[in-house]
Coordinates of C-alpha atoms and ligand atoms in Angstrom, one line a residue:
X245 CA -28.6 -53.9 42.8
X246 CA -26.3 -53.8 40.1
X247 CA -28.1 -51.2 38.5
X248 CA -28.1 -48.8 41.7
X249 CA -24.2 -49.6 41.8
X250 CA -23.5 -47.8 38.9
X251 CA -24.5 -44.3 38.7
X252 CA -21.6 -44.5 42.0
X253 CA -19.4 -46.1 40.3
X254 CA -19.4 -43.5 37.9
X255 CA -19.4 -40.2 39.9
X256 CA -16.5 -41.8 41.5
X257 CA -14.5 -41.7 38.5
X258 CA -15.5 -38.4 37.4
X259 CA -14.6 -36.9 41.0
X260 CA -11.3 -38.7 40.5
X261 CA -10.9 -37.1 36.9
X262 CA -11.9 -33.7 38.6
X263 CA -9.3 -34.2 41.0
X264 CA -6.4 -35.1 38.8
X265 CA -7.8 -31.8 36.6
X266 CA -7.6 -29.3 39.2
X267 CA -4.3 -29.9 40.5
X268 CA -2.6 -30.5 37.1
X269 CA -4.0 -26.5 36.8
X270 CA -2.8 -25.6 39.5
X271 CA 0.5 -26.8 39.0
X272 CA 0.9 -24.2 36.4
X273 CA -0.6 -21.4 38.6
X274 CA 1.5 -18.4 38.8
X275 CA 4.2 -19.5 36.8
X276 CA 4.3 -18.8 32.6
X277 CA 6.3 -22.1 31.3
X278 CA 9.2 -20.9 29.7
X279 CA 8.8 -20.4 25.3
X280 CA 11.1 -21.9 23.1
X281 CA 11.7 -21.7 19.3
X282 CA 9.3 -24.0 16.7
X283 CA 12.0 -25.6 14.6
X284 CA 12.1 -24.8 10.8
X285 CA 10.7 -28.8 10.0
X286 CA 9.1 -27.8 6.8
X287 CA 12.9 -27.1 5.9
X288 CA 14.3 -30.0 7.8
X289 CA 12.4 -32.5 6.1
X290 CA 12.9 -31.0 2.8
X291 CA 16.0 -31.8 3.4
X292 CA 15.6 -34.9 5.0
X293 CA 17.1 -34.5 7.9
X294 CA 17.6 -37.5 10.4
X295 CA 16.2 -36.7 13.7
X296 CA 19.5 -36.6 15.5
X297 CA 20.8 -33.8 12.7
X298 CA 17.2 -31.7 14.0
X299 CA 18.8 -32.3 17.5
X300 CA 22.0 -30.7 16.7
X301 CA 20.1 -27.8 14.6
X302 CA 17.9 -27.3 17.8
X303 CA 21.4 -27.1 19.8
X304 CA 23.4 -25.1 18.0
X305 CA 20.9 -22.3 17.6
X306 CA 20.3 -22.7 21.6
X307 CA 23.8 -21.6 22.0
X308 CA 24.2 -18.8 19.4
X309 CA 20.6 -17.3 19.8
X310 CA 19.0 -18.6 23.1
X311 CA 15.6 -18.6 23.6
X312 CA 12.2 -16.5 23.3
X313 CA 12.7 -15.7 27.0
X314 CA 16.3 -14.7 26.9
X315 CA 17.6 -14.1 23.7
X316 CA 21.5 -14.0 23.0
X317 CA 23.3 -11.2 20.7
X318 CA 26.6 -12.7 19.5
X319 CA 29.0 -9.4 18.9
X320 CA 29.1 -10.7 15.3
X321 CA 25.4 -10.0 14.8
X322 CA 26.0 -6.3 15.7
X323 CA 22.6 -6.7 17.4
X324 CA 21.6 -4.9 20.8
X325 CA 21.2 -7.6 23.8
X326 CA 19.6 -4.5 25.9
X327 CA 17.1 -3.8 23.2
X328 CA 16.3 -7.3 22.7
X329 CA 15.7 -8.0 25.8
X330 CA 12.7 -5.4 26.0
X331 CA 10.8 -7.5 23.3
X332 CA 11.7 -11.1 24.9
X333 CA 9.8 -12.9 27.5
X334 CA 6.3 -12.5 28.3
X335 CA 4.6 -9.6 29.1
X336 CA 5.3 -8.0 32.3
X337 CA 7.0 -4.6 33.7
X338 CA 9.9 -4.1 35.8
X339 CA 10.8 -2.1 38.9
X340 CA 10.9 1.4 36.9
X341 CA 7.3 0.1 35.5
X342 CA 8.9 -0.3 32.3
X343 CA 6.9 -2.5 29.5
X344 CA 8.9 -5.4 28.7
X345 CA 8.0 -8.6 26.4
X346 CA 7.2 -5.9 23.4
X347 CA 7.1 -8.5 20.6
X348 CA 4.9 -10.9 22.4
X349 CA 2.2 -8.0 23.5
X350 CA 2.5 -6.4 19.8
X351 CA 3.7 -9.0 17.3
X352 CA 3.6 -12.5 18.1
X353 CA -0.5 -13.7 17.5
X354 CA 0.4 -12.8 14.2
X355 CA 4.0 -13.0 13.2
X356 CA 4.4 -16.2 15.9
X357 CA 7.3 -16.4 18.3
X358 CA 9.5 -17.7 16.1
X359 CA 8.9 -15.4 13.4
X360 CA 7.7 -18.1 11.3
X361 CA 4.6 -16.2 10.3
X362 CA 2.2 -18.8 11.8
X363 CA 0.5 -17.0 15.2
X364 CA -2.4 -17.9 16.2
X365 CA -4.5 -15.4 14.2
X366 CA -2.3 -15.9 11.0
X367 CA -4.6 -18.6 9.0
X368 CA -7.5 -16.3 9.3
X369 CA -5.5 -13.5 7.5
X370 CA -4.9 -12.6 3.9
X371 CA -2.1 -12.2 2.8
X372 CA -0.1 -14.3 5.9
X373 CA 2.2 -11.9 8.1
X374 CA 5.4 -12.0 7.0
X375 CA 7.1 -15.3 7.9
X376 CA 10.9 -13.9 8.7
X377 CA 13.3 -16.7 8.4
X378 CA 13.9 -16.5 5.2
X379 CA 15.0 -12.9 5.5
X380 CA 13.1 -11.5 2.5
X381 CA 11.5 -8.1 3.5
X382 CA 8.8 -6.5 0.6
X383 CA 8.9 -2.9 1.4
X384 CA 12.0 -1.2 1.4
X385 CA 14.2 1.4 0.2
X386 CA 16.9 -0.9 -1.6
X387 CA 18.0 -3.0 -4.5
X388 CA 15.7 -6.0 -5.1
X389 CA 17.7 -8.4 -3.0
X390 CA 19.0 -6.8 -0.5
X391 CA 18.2 -6.6 3.4
X392 CA 15.8 -3.1 4.7
X393 CA 17.4 -0.7 6.4
X394 CA 17.0 0.2 10.1
X395 CA 15.0 3.3 8.8
X396 CA 12.7 1.2 6.3
X397 CA 11.9 -1.1 9.2
X398 CA 10.8 1.6 11.4
X399 CA 8.2 3.2 8.6
X400 CA 6.8 0.0 8.2
X401 CA 6.0 0.0 12.0
X402 CA 5.2 3.7 12.1
X403 CA 2.9 3.1 8.9
X404 CA 1.6 -0.6 9.1
X405 CA 0.9 -1.6 5.8
X406 CA -2.4 -0.4 4.3
X407 CA -4.1 -2.8 2.8
X408 CA -3.7 -5.4 5.2
X409 CA -3.9 -6.4 8.6
X410 CA -0.2 -5.4 9.3
X411 CA -1.4 -2.4 12.0
X412 CA 0.5 0.8 12.5
X413 CA 2.4 1.3 15.8
X414 CA 2.8 5.2 16.1
X415 CA 2.0 4.9 19.3
X416 CA 4.7 3.6 20.7
X417 CA 7.6 4.9 21.9
X418 CA 10.7 5.7 19.6
X419 CA 12.7 3.4 22.3
X420 CA 10.0 0.9 22.2
X421 CA 9.7 0.8 18.1
X422 CA 13.7 0.7 18.1
X423 CA 13.5 -2.4 20.2
X424 CA 10.7 -4.1 17.9
X425 CA 12.9 -3.3 15.2
X426 CA 15.8 -4.9 16.5
X427 CA 13.9 -7.8 17.5
X428 CA 12.4 -8.7 14.0
X429 CA 16.3 -8.5 12.7
X430 CA 17.5 -10.8 15.4
X431 CA 14.5 -13.6 14.5
X432 CA 15.4 -12.8 10.6
X433 CA 19.2 -13.7 11.5
X434 CA 18.4 -16.6 13.5
X435 CA 16.1 -18.0 10.8
X436 CA 18.2 -17.9 8.3
X437 CA 20.9 -19.0 10.1
X438 CA 18.8 -21.8 11.1
X439 CA 18.3 -22.7 7.3
X440 CA 21.9 -22.2 6.3
X441 CA 22.7 -24.7 8.8
X442 CA 19.7 -27.3 7.5
X443 CA 21.2 -27.1 3.7
X444 CA 24.8 -28.0 4.9
X445 CA 24.6 -31.6 5.9
X446 CA 24.0 -32.6 2.6
X447 CA 27.4 -31.3 1.7
X448 CA 29.2 -33.1 4.2
X449 CA 31.2 -35.7 3.1
X450 CA 31.3 -39.3 4.9
X451 CA 33.9 -38.7 7.3
X452 CA 31.8 -36.2 9.2
X453 CA 29.4 -38.9 9.6
X454 CA 26.1 -36.5 9.3
X455 CA 27.4 -34.1 11.9
X456 CA 28.0 -30.4 11.2
X457 CA 31.3 -29.4 12.8
X458 CA 30.7 -27.4 16.0
X459 CA 33.7 -25.3 15.4
X460 CA 33.6 -21.7 15.6
X461 CA 35.4 -21.2 12.2
X462 CA 32.2 -22.7 10.8
X463 CA 29.6 -21.3 12.6
X464 CA 30.2 -17.7 13.2
X465 CA 32.5 -17.2 10.7
X466 CA 31.1 -19.3 7.7
X467 CA 27.9 -19.0 8.6
X468 CA 26.7 -16.2 10.7
X469 CA 29.3 -13.3 9.8
X470 CA 27.9 -13.2 6.2
X471 CA 24.6 -13.1 6.8
X472 CA 24.6 -10.3 9.4
X473 CA 27.0 -8.5 7.0
X474 CA 23.8 -8.3 4.7
X475 CA 22.1 -6.7 7.5
X476 CA 24.9 -4.2 8.4
X477 CA 25.5 -3.2 5.2
X478 CA 21.6 -2.5 3.8
X479 CA 22.4 1.6 3.8
X480 CA 25.0 0.7 1.4
X481 CA 22.1 -0.6 -0.8
X482 CA 19.6 1.7 -1.1
X483 CA 18.4 2.9 -4.7
X484 CA 20.1 5.6 -6.2
X485 CA 16.7 7.9 -7.3
X486 CA 17.3 10.6 -10.0
X487 CA 15.5 13.3 -9.0
X488 CA 12.0 14.6 -10.6
X489 CA 12.4 17.7 -12.7
X490 CA 10.8 20.3 -11.1
X491 CA 9.5 21.9 -14.2
X492 CA 7.7 18.8 -15.4
X493 CA 4.7 18.8 -17.7
X494 CA 2.5 16.7 -15.6
X495 CA 0.1 16.0 -18.2
X496 CA 2.8 14.9 -21.0
X497 CA 4.6 12.8 -18.3
X498 CA 1.5 11.0 -17.7
X499 CA 0.9 9.9 -21.2
X500 CA 4.5 9.0 -21.3
X501 CA 4.0 6.8 -18.1
X502 CA 1.0 5.3 -19.9
X503 CA 2.6 4.6 -22.9
X504 CA 5.2 2.8 -21.0
X505 CA 2.8 0.5 -18.9
X506 CA 0.8 -0.8 -22.0
X507 CA 4.1 -1.2 -23.7
X508 CA 6.4 -3.9 -24.4
X509 CA 9.6 -3.3 -22.0
X510 CA 7.8 -2.3 -18.9
X511 CA 4.8 -4.8 -19.2
X512 CA 2.8 -3.8 -16.6
X513 CA -0.3 -4.2 -18.2
X514 CA 0.7 -8.1 -18.2
X515 CA -0.4 -8.4 -14.6
X516 CA -1.7 -5.3 -13.4
X517 CA -4.8 -5.7 -16.5
X518 CA -5.7 -4.1 -19.4
X519 CA -8.1 -2.4 -16.8
X520 CA -5.1 -1.8 -14.3
X521 CA -8.0 -3.3 -11.8
X522 CA -5.2 -6.2 -11.1
X523 CA -6.8 -8.7 -13.4
X524 CA -3.8 -9.6 -15.5
X525 CA -2.1 -12.9 -14.6
X526 CA -3.1 -13.4 -11.1
X527 CA -2.6 -16.7 -10.1
X528 CA 0.8 -16.6 -9.1
X529 CA 2.5 -17.1 -5.6
X530 CA 4.8 -14.9 -3.4
X531 CA 7.7 -16.9 -2.3
X532 CA 6.9 -17.9 0.9
X533 CA 3.3 -19.5 -0.7
X534 CA 5.6 -20.9 -3.9
X535 CA 7.7 -23.0 -1.9
X536 CA 5.2 -24.9 0.0
X537 CA 3.4 -25.7 -3.3
X538 CA 6.4 -26.5 -5.1
X539 CA 6.8 -29.0 -2.0
X540 CA 3.4 -30.5 -2.1
X541 CA 4.0 -31.6 -5.5
X542 CA 7.6 -33.5 -4.8
X543 CA 5.8 -35.0 -1.8
X544 CA 3.2 -36.4 -3.7
X545 CA 5.5 -37.7 -6.3
X546 CA 8.1 -39.6 -3.6
X547 CA 7.4 -43.2 -3.4
X548 CA 9.4 -43.9 0.0
X549 CA 6.2 -43.7 2.2
X550 CA 7.8 -43.2 6.0
X551 CA 9.3 -40.2 4.6
X552 CA 5.6 -38.9 2.8
X553 CA 3.7 -39.5 5.7
X554 CA 6.1 -37.1 7.7
X555 CA 5.9 -35.0 5.5
X556 CA 2.4 -34.6 4.9
X557 CA 2.5 -34.4 8.8
X558 CA 4.4 -31.3 8.4
X559 CA 2.1 -29.8 5.9
X560 CA -0.8 -30.1 8.0
X561 CA 0.9 -28.8 11.1
X562 CA 3.6 -26.7 10.2
X563 CA 2.7 -24.4 7.2
X564 CA -0.6 -22.4 5.8
X565 CA -2.9 -23.3 3.1
X566 CA -1.0 -21.7 0.0
X567 CA -2.7 -18.4 -1.3
X568 CA -1.9 -16.9 -4.7
X569 CA -1.2 -13.0 -4.2
X570 CA -3.3 -11.1 -7.1
X571 CA -1.1 -8.0 -8.5
X572 CA -2.5 -5.0 -6.9
X573 CA -5.8 -3.1 -7.8
X574 CA -3.9 0.6 -9.0
X575 CA -7.4 2.6 -9.4
X576 CA -7.6 2.0 -5.8
X577 CA -4.8 4.1 -4.4
X578 CA -4.3 2.0 -1.8
X579 CA -0.2 1.4 -1.8
X580 CA 1.1 -1.1 0.9
X581 CA 4.7 0.1 1.1
X582 CA 3.3 3.7 1.2
X583 CA 1.9 6.5 -0.7
X584 CA 4.9 8.9 -1.6
X585 CA 5.7 9.4 -4.8
X586 CA 9.5 7.9 -3.5
X587 CA 7.9 4.9 -2.2
X588 CA 6.3 3.9 -5.8
X589 CA 9.4 4.9 -7.4
X590 CA 11.1 2.3 -5.1
X591 CA 8.4 -0.3 -5.9
X592 CA 8.4 0.0 -9.7
X593 CA 12.5 0.1 -9.9
X594 CA 13.2 -2.8 -7.7
X595 CA 9.8 -4.5 -7.9
X596 CA 9.0 -6.5 -4.6
X597 CA 10.9 -8.8 -3.7
X598 CA 9.5 -12.2 -2.7
X599 CA 6.9 -11.2 -5.4
X600 CA 5.7 -11.8 -9.3
X601 CA 6.2 -8.3 -9.4
X602 CA 9.6 -7.5 -11.1
X603 CA 12.2 -5.1 -11.5
X604 CA 12.2 -2.1 -13.8
X605 CA 15.6 -1.4 -13.4
X606 CA 17.5 -2.3 -16.6
X607 CA 14.7 -2.5 -18.8
X608 CA 13.1 0.9 -18.1
X609 CA 15.9 4.0 -18.3
X610 CA 15.6 5.7 -14.7
X611 CA 14.4 8.7 -15.5
X612 CA 11.4 7.6 -17.4
X613 CA 10.6 5.7 -13.9
X614 CA 8.9 8.8 -12.5
X615 CA 6.4 9.2 -16.0
X616 CA 5.4 5.7 -14.5
X617 CA 4.9 7.0 -11.0
X618 CA 3.1 10.1 -12.3
X619 CA 0.9 7.6 -14.8
X620 CA 0.2 5.7 -11.2
X621 CA -1.0 8.3 -9.1
X622 CA -3.5 9.3 -11.7
X623 CA -5.3 6.0 -12.3
X624 CA -7.3 6.4 -9.0
X625 CA -8.8 9.7 -10.5
X626 CA -9.0 8.7 -14.4
X627 CA -12.7 8.6 -15.4
X628 CA -14.3 5.9 -16.9
X629 CA -14.8 7.8 -20.1
X630 CA -11.5 8.2 -20.2
X631 CA -10.2 4.5 -20.4
X632 CA -9.7 5.1 -24.6
X633 CA -12.4 3.4 -27.0
X634 CA -9.8 0.1 -27.2
X635 CA -10.2 -0.7 -23.6
X636 CA -13.6 -2.2 -21.5
X637 CA -15.4 0.2 -19.3
X638 CA -14.8 -0.9 -15.8
X639 CA -16.3 -1.6 -12.6
X640 CA -13.8 0.3 -10.5
X641 CA -14.9 -1.5 -7.1
X642 CA -14.4 -5.1 -8.1
X643 CA -11.7 -5.9 -5.6
Ligands
LIG972 C1 -2.9 -8.6 12.9 C2 -1.8 -9.0 12.3 C3 -0.4 -8.5 12.6 C4 0.3 -7.7 13.8 C5 -0.1 -7.8 15.2 C6 1.5 -7.3 13.5 N1 1.5 -8.0 11.9 FE1 3.3 -7.3 10.8 N2 2.4 -7.8 8.8 C7 1.3 -8.5 9.3 C8 0.6 -8.5 7.9 C9 -0.2 -9.7 7.0 C10 2.6 -8.7 7.2 C11 2.4 -8.7 6.0 C12 1.9 -8.1 4.8 C13 2.3 -7.7 3.4 O1 3.0 -8.9 2.9 O2 1.9 -7.3 2.5 C14 2.8 -8.0 7.7 C15 4.4 -7.5 7.8 C16 5.3 -7.4 8.3 C17 6.6 -6.8 8.0 C18 7.5 -6.7 7.0 C19 7.2 -5.7 6.0 C20 8.0 -5.6 4.6 O3 8.7 -5.1 4.5 O4 8.1 -7.1 4.2 C21 7.2 -6.8 9.1 C22 8.5 -6.2 9.4 C23 6.6 -6.8 10.3 N3 5.1 -7.0 10.1 C24 7.0 -6.3 11.6 C25 5.8 -6.4 12.8 C26 5.8 -6.5 13.9 C27 7.6 -5.5 14.5 C28 4.8 -6.5 15.0 C29 4.8 -5.7 16.6 C30 5.2 -4.5 16.8 C31 3.7 -6.6 13.8 N4 4.2 -6.7 12.7 C32 2.7 -6.5 14.4 C33 0.1 -8.6 10.1 C34 0.9 -8.5 11.8
LIG973 C1 4.8 -10.7 -13.4 C2 3.6 -9.8 -12.8 C3 3.5 -8.5 -12.4 C4 4.2 -7.2 -13.4 C5 4.6 -7.4 -14.7 C6 3.9 -6.0 -12.5 N1 3.4 -6.4 -11.4 FE1 2.8 -5.0 -9.8 N2 2.3 -5.9 -9.1 C7 1.9 -7.4 -8.8 C8 2.0 -8.0 -7.9 C9 1.8 -9.8 -7.6 C10 1.6 -7.1 -6.8 C11 1.7 -7.6 -5.4 C12 2.6 -7.8 -4.6 C13 2.6 -7.9 -3.4 O1 2.0 -7.4 -2.3 O2 3.3 -8.6 -2.8 C14 2.6 -5.8 -7.5 C15 2.1 -4.5 -6.3 C16 2.5 -3.8 -7.6 C17 2.3 -2.1 -7.0 C18 1.6 -2.1 -5.6 C19 3.1 -1.4 -5.1 C20 2.4 -1.3 -3.6 O3 2.9 -0.7 -2.4 O4 1.0 -2.0 -2.6 C21 2.4 -1.2 -8.2 C22 2.6 0.3 -8.2 C23 3.0 -1.6 -8.8 N3 2.5 -3.3 -9.0 C24 3.1 -1.3 -10.3 C25 3.6 -1.8 -11.4 C26 4.2 -1.6 -12.4 C27 4.7 0.3 -12.6 C28 4.9 -2.2 -13.4 C29 5.4 -2.1 -14.4 C30 6.1 -1.7 -14.8 C31 4.7 -3.8 -12.6 N4 3.7 -3.0 -11.6 C32 4.0 -5.1 -13.3 C33 2.9 -8.2 -9.9 C34 3.1 -7.5 -11.6

């Protein structure tokens, strides 16, 4: 008797579970749950914020920047709210048939809703998609530490980043590209503001009782405005490029460039290797990955077991596994920041912001940088036989 009872019981239970599931799924039918920005938990934990302080940061950011569905652009940011609205929210069309939700349609699966570079596909990509929150960009026409210009970001969207998974968006309309550039700036300014706020807590004196002042002077004038000004002043930080002489003797220029490449001053050989295959010093990280490598070490050496277990949870759930950034193989002729001689000039003059690649500015004469550009451009066409007696023969397709 007992034996016959039990199967009945199980199936009633199963029906109950099924019913509960159907109800739960249908409760979400027809509505999209509102999206929210993820907190920068790595930085908050690094700075040992209390849960109350984490909540304060979230509340301030909500008031200053709104949500991924309903962005706010304070006038001090210089951002155009109408453009942001075209990119924000779920993918949809409005009455005039205009596409909305452009960021979620085209970018969020890699760069993440919050612009943290941790969208669902990010872990499978190398290099990882850019985390915009530190406000650091690599491929631009401005001095190393400065922001990219509006035009730099438009170029990135048009061309994509060759040799990486970052696609070209040349098929989007100019209006859509403009809006997406505005949205990248918005996520970046928001992320930089969050970082600035999180890093202010340890500077508070005792009578602040662990809370940041929520005044306009502090939040807007002291924190937000300097960040926004650096974005809005980017065009003034453009690299001054001397003209390459029209009558330049190309063979002599390439020979001079090669000398500089292997010489002590520019020392390109240190990383790009004697063969220029990118097999010199190849065990370094870019700034995003380095921050995680260094924090892992800090957590490993800490004695406060509560904090260590929280930090380990954050490292597992809110950070990608660190990856090294190999120096480029210069014999492929694939350049992430663009293949025009001018692009290579920018890369060599300013180095690559956020990456180990240093600036030649200050060590190499501005006019001589053109010789290095010409040498770099000749490398994909150099025959093994021309590599020189003191350098080994190489397999060009190693990377
Ligand atoms: C398939 C994944 C993918 C998609 C989709 C994608 N990106 Fe990227 N993006 C990347 C990767 C990877 C990088 C980093 C490349 C590198 O560091 O060399 C990147 C870098 C960038 C950069 C940084 C450029 C710099 O100079 O540092 C910007 C800006 C950017 N993407 C904007 C966008 C925007 C806007 C969209 C949507 C319209 C988008 N991306 C869609 C993968 C993606
Ligand atoms: C300390 C190591 C280091 C030194 C020194 C160095 N590079 Fe690099 N270089 C790198 C790394 C790393 C990358 C890849 C960075 C990235 O993609 O974020 C790179 C990338 C490049 C690129 C590719 C740019 C692009 O758009 O894809 C060029 C060209 C280049 N380096 C040329 C040079 C030249 C010329 C010199 C000497 C003046 C030099 N590098 C010195 C590490 C170095």
